[in-house]
């Protein structure tokens, strides 16, 4: 952190954002142990981002949101697509991470710097996560069901806002195509 601090020894919000974004984009492998894994480390970084998000300049907000969107896609993919291939210790703290990512996305809704984030693929990911959570085949053994439920609630809130006012999303949002995303009733 020292390289990001100013001459006064204080760390600027943008400097903290650079560190957090770098941590979120890191490709470093973290060997999962009983008390630590990559999701837990990412969760800590996303929590920090939620504290400073509103104080960032427009470019930093956009950069942070692109990373958050990418992480949310990974989180959904690890649940929905590869549910049987992801090891349980690698997926631990995934519920908390997913919840925190949806908090950042809620913070960004209505933000002029975030309109390009709310695209058709993100709304489809919201729908896919909701469907995964309520699929009878989904097992939440040894995970935080309350965090999953909170993440799902946030996804439903975001979906309702964006379906209610689709002009707040990107121009590629096609509500008709979104109905084709539905996998189950």
Tab-separated table of C-alpha atoms in Angstrom:
chain	number	residue	atom	x	y	z
A	1	UNK	CA	0.000	0.000	0.000
A	2	UNK	CA	2.930	2.328	0.544
A	3	UNK	CA	3.417	2.895	-3.176
A	4	UNK	CA	-0.157	4.185	-3.426
A	5	UNK	CA	0.022	6.592	-0.515
A	6	UNK	CA	0.537	10.292	-1.063
A	7	UNK	CA	3.360	12.363	0.402
A	8	UNK	CA	1.233	13.016	3.469
A	9	UNK	CA	1.172	9.304	4.235
A	10	UNK	CA	-2.559	9.053	3.601
A	11	UNK	CA	-4.019	6.658	1.111
A	12	UNK	CA	-6.457	8.220	-1.364
A	13	UNK	CA	-9.762	6.579	-2.213
A	14	UNK	CA	-8.620	6.084	-5.791
A	15	UNK	CA	-5.415	4.479	-4.527
A	16	UNK	CA	-7.399	2.077	-2.369
A	17	UNK	CA	-9.626	1.337	-5.366
A	18	UNK	CA	-6.586	0.473	-7.488
A	19	UNK	CA	-5.401	-1.978	-4.837
A	20	UNK	CA	-8.853	-3.546	-4.491
A	21	UNK	CA	-9.352	-3.838	-8.248
A	22	UNK	CA	-5.912	-5.420	-8.586
A	23	UNK	CA	-6.807	-7.907	-5.851
A	24	UNK	CA	-10.119	-8.725	-7.538
A	25	UNK	CA	-8.426	-9.244	-10.913
A	26	UNK	CA	-5.592	-11.324	-9.497
A	27	UNK	CA	-4.999	-14.674	-11.164
A	28	UNK	CA	-3.060	-15.964	-8.157
A	29	UNK	CA	-4.027	-19.435	-7.065
A	30	UNK	CA	-5.044	-19.705	-3.433
A	31	UNK	CA	-4.847	-23.174	-1.979
A	32	UNK	CA	-8.064	-23.752	-0.095
A	33	UNK	CA	-7.619	-24.614	3.558
A	34	UNK	CA	-10.132	-25.030	6.332
A	35	UNK	CA	-10.313	-21.292	6.985
A	36	UNK	CA	-9.106	-19.632	3.781
A	37	UNK	CA	-9.904	-19.806	0.095
A	38	UNK	CA	-10.042	-17.486	-2.903
A	39	UNK	CA	-13.736	-16.683	-2.440
A	40	UNK	CA	-13.087	-15.500	1.107
A	41	UNK	CA	-10.241	-13.265	-0.047
A	42	UNK	CA	-12.373	-11.856	-2.874
A	43	UNK	CA	-15.228	-11.321	-0.416
A	44	UNK	CA	-12.946	-9.162	1.746
A	45	UNK	CA	-11.915	-7.074	-1.267
A	46	UNK	CA	-15.522	-6.629	-2.427
A	47	UNK	CA	-16.511	-5.560	1.087
A	48	UNK	CA	-13.795	-2.911	0.953
A	49	UNK	CA	-15.015	-1.793	-2.450
A	50	UNK	CA	-18.548	-1.347	-1.108
A	51	UNK	CA	-17.202	1.073	1.525
A	52	UNK	CA	-15.445	3.354	-0.975
A	53	UNK	CA	-17.557	2.882	-4.116
A	54	UNK	CA	-19.610	6.076	-3.866
A	55	UNK	CA	-16.448	8.150	-3.347
A	56	UNK	CA	-14.688	6.968	-6.512
A	57	UNK	CA	-14.431	9.004	-9.683
A	58	UNK	CA	-16.436	7.862	-12.717
A	59	UNK	CA	-13.565	5.972	-14.368
A	60	UNK	CA	-12.735	4.015	-11.207
A	61	UNK	CA	-16.402	3.173	-10.688
A	62	UNK	CA	-16.656	1.830	-14.239
A	63	UNK	CA	-13.447	-0.190	-13.839
A	64	UNK	CA	-14.638	-1.616	-10.523
A	65	UNK	CA	-18.057	-2.489	-11.942
A	66	UNK	CA	-16.551	-4.336	-14.892
A	67	UNK	CA	-14.550	-6.472	-12.471
A	68	UNK	CA	-17.586	-7.030	-10.230
A	69	UNK	CA	-19.656	-8.091	-13.236
A	70	UNK	CA	-16.949	-10.534	-14.330
A	71	UNK	CA	-16.737	-12.008	-10.809
A	72	UNK	CA	-20.517	-12.306	-10.620
A	73	UNK	CA	-20.501	-14.288	-13.881
A	74	UNK	CA	-17.842	-16.603	-12.433
A	75	UNK	CA	-19.866	-17.036	-9.257
A	76	UNK	CA	-23.004	-17.908	-11.220
A	77	UNK	CA	-21.053	-20.251	-13.475
A	78	UNK	CA	-19.559	-22.095	-10.503
A	79	UNK	CA	-23.082	-22.635	-9.142
A	80	UNK	CA	-25.187	-23.201	-12.214
A	81	UNK	CA	-22.965	-24.753	-14.844
A	82	UNK	CA	-20.248	-26.575	-12.958
A	83	UNK	CA	-22.071	-27.439	-9.769
A	84	UNK	CA	-20.858	-31.017	-9.834
A	85	UNK	CA	-17.249	-30.314	-10.777
A	86	UNK	CA	-16.393	-27.579	-8.258
A	87	UNK	CA	-14.880	-28.924	-5.086
A	88	UNK	CA	-16.760	-27.988	-1.940
A	89	UNK	CA	-13.747	-26.335	-0.265
A	90	UNK	CA	-13.177	-24.193	-3.388
A	91	UNK	CA	-16.798	-23.052	-3.366
A	92	UNK	CA	-16.881	-22.244	0.354
A	93	UNK	CA	-17.736	-18.599	1.015
A	94	UNK	CA	-19.236	-18.443	-2.490
A	95	UNK	CA	-22.602	-17.422	-1.040
A	96	UNK	CA	-21.088	-14.524	0.851
A	97	UNK	CA	-19.094	-13.422	-2.197
A	98	UNK	CA	-22.161	-13.583	-4.432
A	99	UNK	CA	-24.154	-11.573	-1.886
A	100	UNK	CA	-21.483	-8.866	-1.668
A	101	UNK	CA	-21.229	-8.673	-5.466
A	102	UNK	CA	-24.985	-8.115	-5.695
A	103	UNK	CA	-24.680	-5.358	-3.070
A	104	UNK	CA	-22.192	-3.519	-5.314
A	105	UNK	CA	-24.528	-4.010	-8.284
A	106	UNK	CA	-27.408	-2.584	-6.228
A	107	UNK	CA	-25.238	0.400	-5.330
A	108	UNK	CA	-24.514	0.923	-9.029
A	109	UNK	CA	-28.128	0.799	-10.173
A	110	UNK	CA	-29.216	4.269	-11.230
A	111	UNK	CA	-25.605	5.446	-11.398
A	112	UNK	CA	-24.911	7.144	-14.740
A	113	UNK	CA	-21.497	5.444	-14.843
A	114	UNK	CA	-23.060	1.991	-14.628
A	115	UNK	CA	-25.571	1.843	-17.462
A	116	UNK	CA	-23.301	-0.314	-19.636
A	117	UNK	CA	-23.002	-2.883	-16.835
A	118	UNK	CA	-26.682	-3.805	-16.812
A	119	UNK	CA	-26.765	-5.699	-20.063
A	120	UNK	CA	-28.792	-8.667	-21.250
A	121	UNK	CA	-26.088	-11.128	-20.180
A	122	UNK	CA	-26.090	-9.792	-16.604
A	123	UNK	CA	-29.873	-9.995	-16.353
A	124	UNK	CA	-29.693	-13.551	-17.693
A	125	UNK	CA	-27.141	-14.347	-14.986
A	126	UNK	CA	-29.569	-12.984	-12.357
A	127	UNK	CA	-32.306	-15.252	-13.720
A	128	UNK	CA	-29.960	-18.252	-13.868
A	129	UNK	CA	-28.886	-17.780	-10.252
A	130	UNK	CA	-32.484	-17.495	-9.047
A	131	UNK	CA	-33.394	-20.649	-10.953
A	132	UNK	CA	-30.372	-22.523	-9.612
A	133	UNK	CA	-31.200	-21.592	-6.029
A	134	UNK	CA	-34.771	-22.823	-6.236
A	135	UNK	CA	-34.070	-25.887	-8.363
A	136	UNK	CA	-35.080	-28.966	-6.309
A	137	UNK	CA	-31.765	-30.576	-7.302
A	138	UNK	CA	-29.757	-27.773	-5.677
A	139	UNK	CA	-28.138	-28.833	-2.433
A	140	UNK	CA	-26.782	-26.187	-0.082
A	141	UNK	CA	-24.880	-28.493	2.224
A	142	UNK	CA	-22.242	-26.693	4.269
A	143	UNK	CA	-22.976	-23.318	2.670
A	144	UNK	CA	-24.632	-20.240	4.017
A	145	UNK	CA	-28.243	-20.539	2.847
A	146	UNK	CA	-29.105	-17.117	4.296
A	147	UNK	CA	-26.381	-15.465	2.195
A	148	UNK	CA	-27.665	-17.280	-0.905
A	149	UNK	CA	-31.200	-16.130	-0.127
A	150	UNK	CA	-29.996	-12.542	0.343
A	151	UNK	CA	-28.103	-12.679	-2.973
A	152	UNK	CA	-31.236	-14.041	-4.669
A	153	UNK	CA	-33.345	-11.269	-3.135
A	154	UNK	CA	-30.878	-8.703	-4.493
A	155	UNK	CA	-31.028	-10.323	-7.945
A	156	UNK	CA	-34.819	-10.161	-7.868
A	157	UNK	CA	-34.723	-6.495	-6.830
A	158	UNK	CA	-32.313	-5.674	-9.654
A	159	UNK	CA	-34.407	-7.625	-12.153
A	160	UNK	CA	-37.578	-5.833	-11.060
A	161	UNK	CA	-35.930	-2.397	-11.354
A	162	UNK	CA	-34.510	-3.128	-14.774
A	163	UNK	CA	-37.639	-4.744	-16.158
A	164	UNK	CA	-39.711	-1.881	-14.794
A	165	UNK	CA	-37.384	0.727	-16.337
A	166	UNK	CA	-35.402	-0.956	-19.109
A	167	UNK	CA	-34.092	2.424	-20.298
A	168	UNK	CA	-31.767	2.399	-17.270
A	169	UNK	CA	-29.945	-0.593	-18.763
A	170	UNK	CA	-27.885	-0.833	-21.911
A	171	UNK	CA	-29.414	-0.630	-25.339
A	172	UNK	CA	-28.876	-4.378	-25.893
A	173	UNK	CA	-31.502	-5.244	-23.291
A	174	UNK	CA	-34.267	-7.210	-24.983
A	175	UNK	CA	-36.996	-8.175	-22.541
A	176	UNK	CA	-38.487	-10.586	-25.079
A	177	UNK	CA	-35.179	-12.436	-25.317
A	178	UNK	CA	-34.927	-12.463	-21.517
A	179	UNK	CA	-38.053	-14.636	-21.359
A	180	UNK	CA	-36.169	-17.262	-23.372
A	181	UNK	CA	-33.638	-17.476	-20.536
A	182	UNK	CA	-36.200	-19.132	-18.304
A	183	UNK	CA	-35.246	-22.749	-17.807
A	184	UNK	CA	-37.935	-23.838	-15.372
A	185	UNK	CA	-41.168	-22.538	-13.877
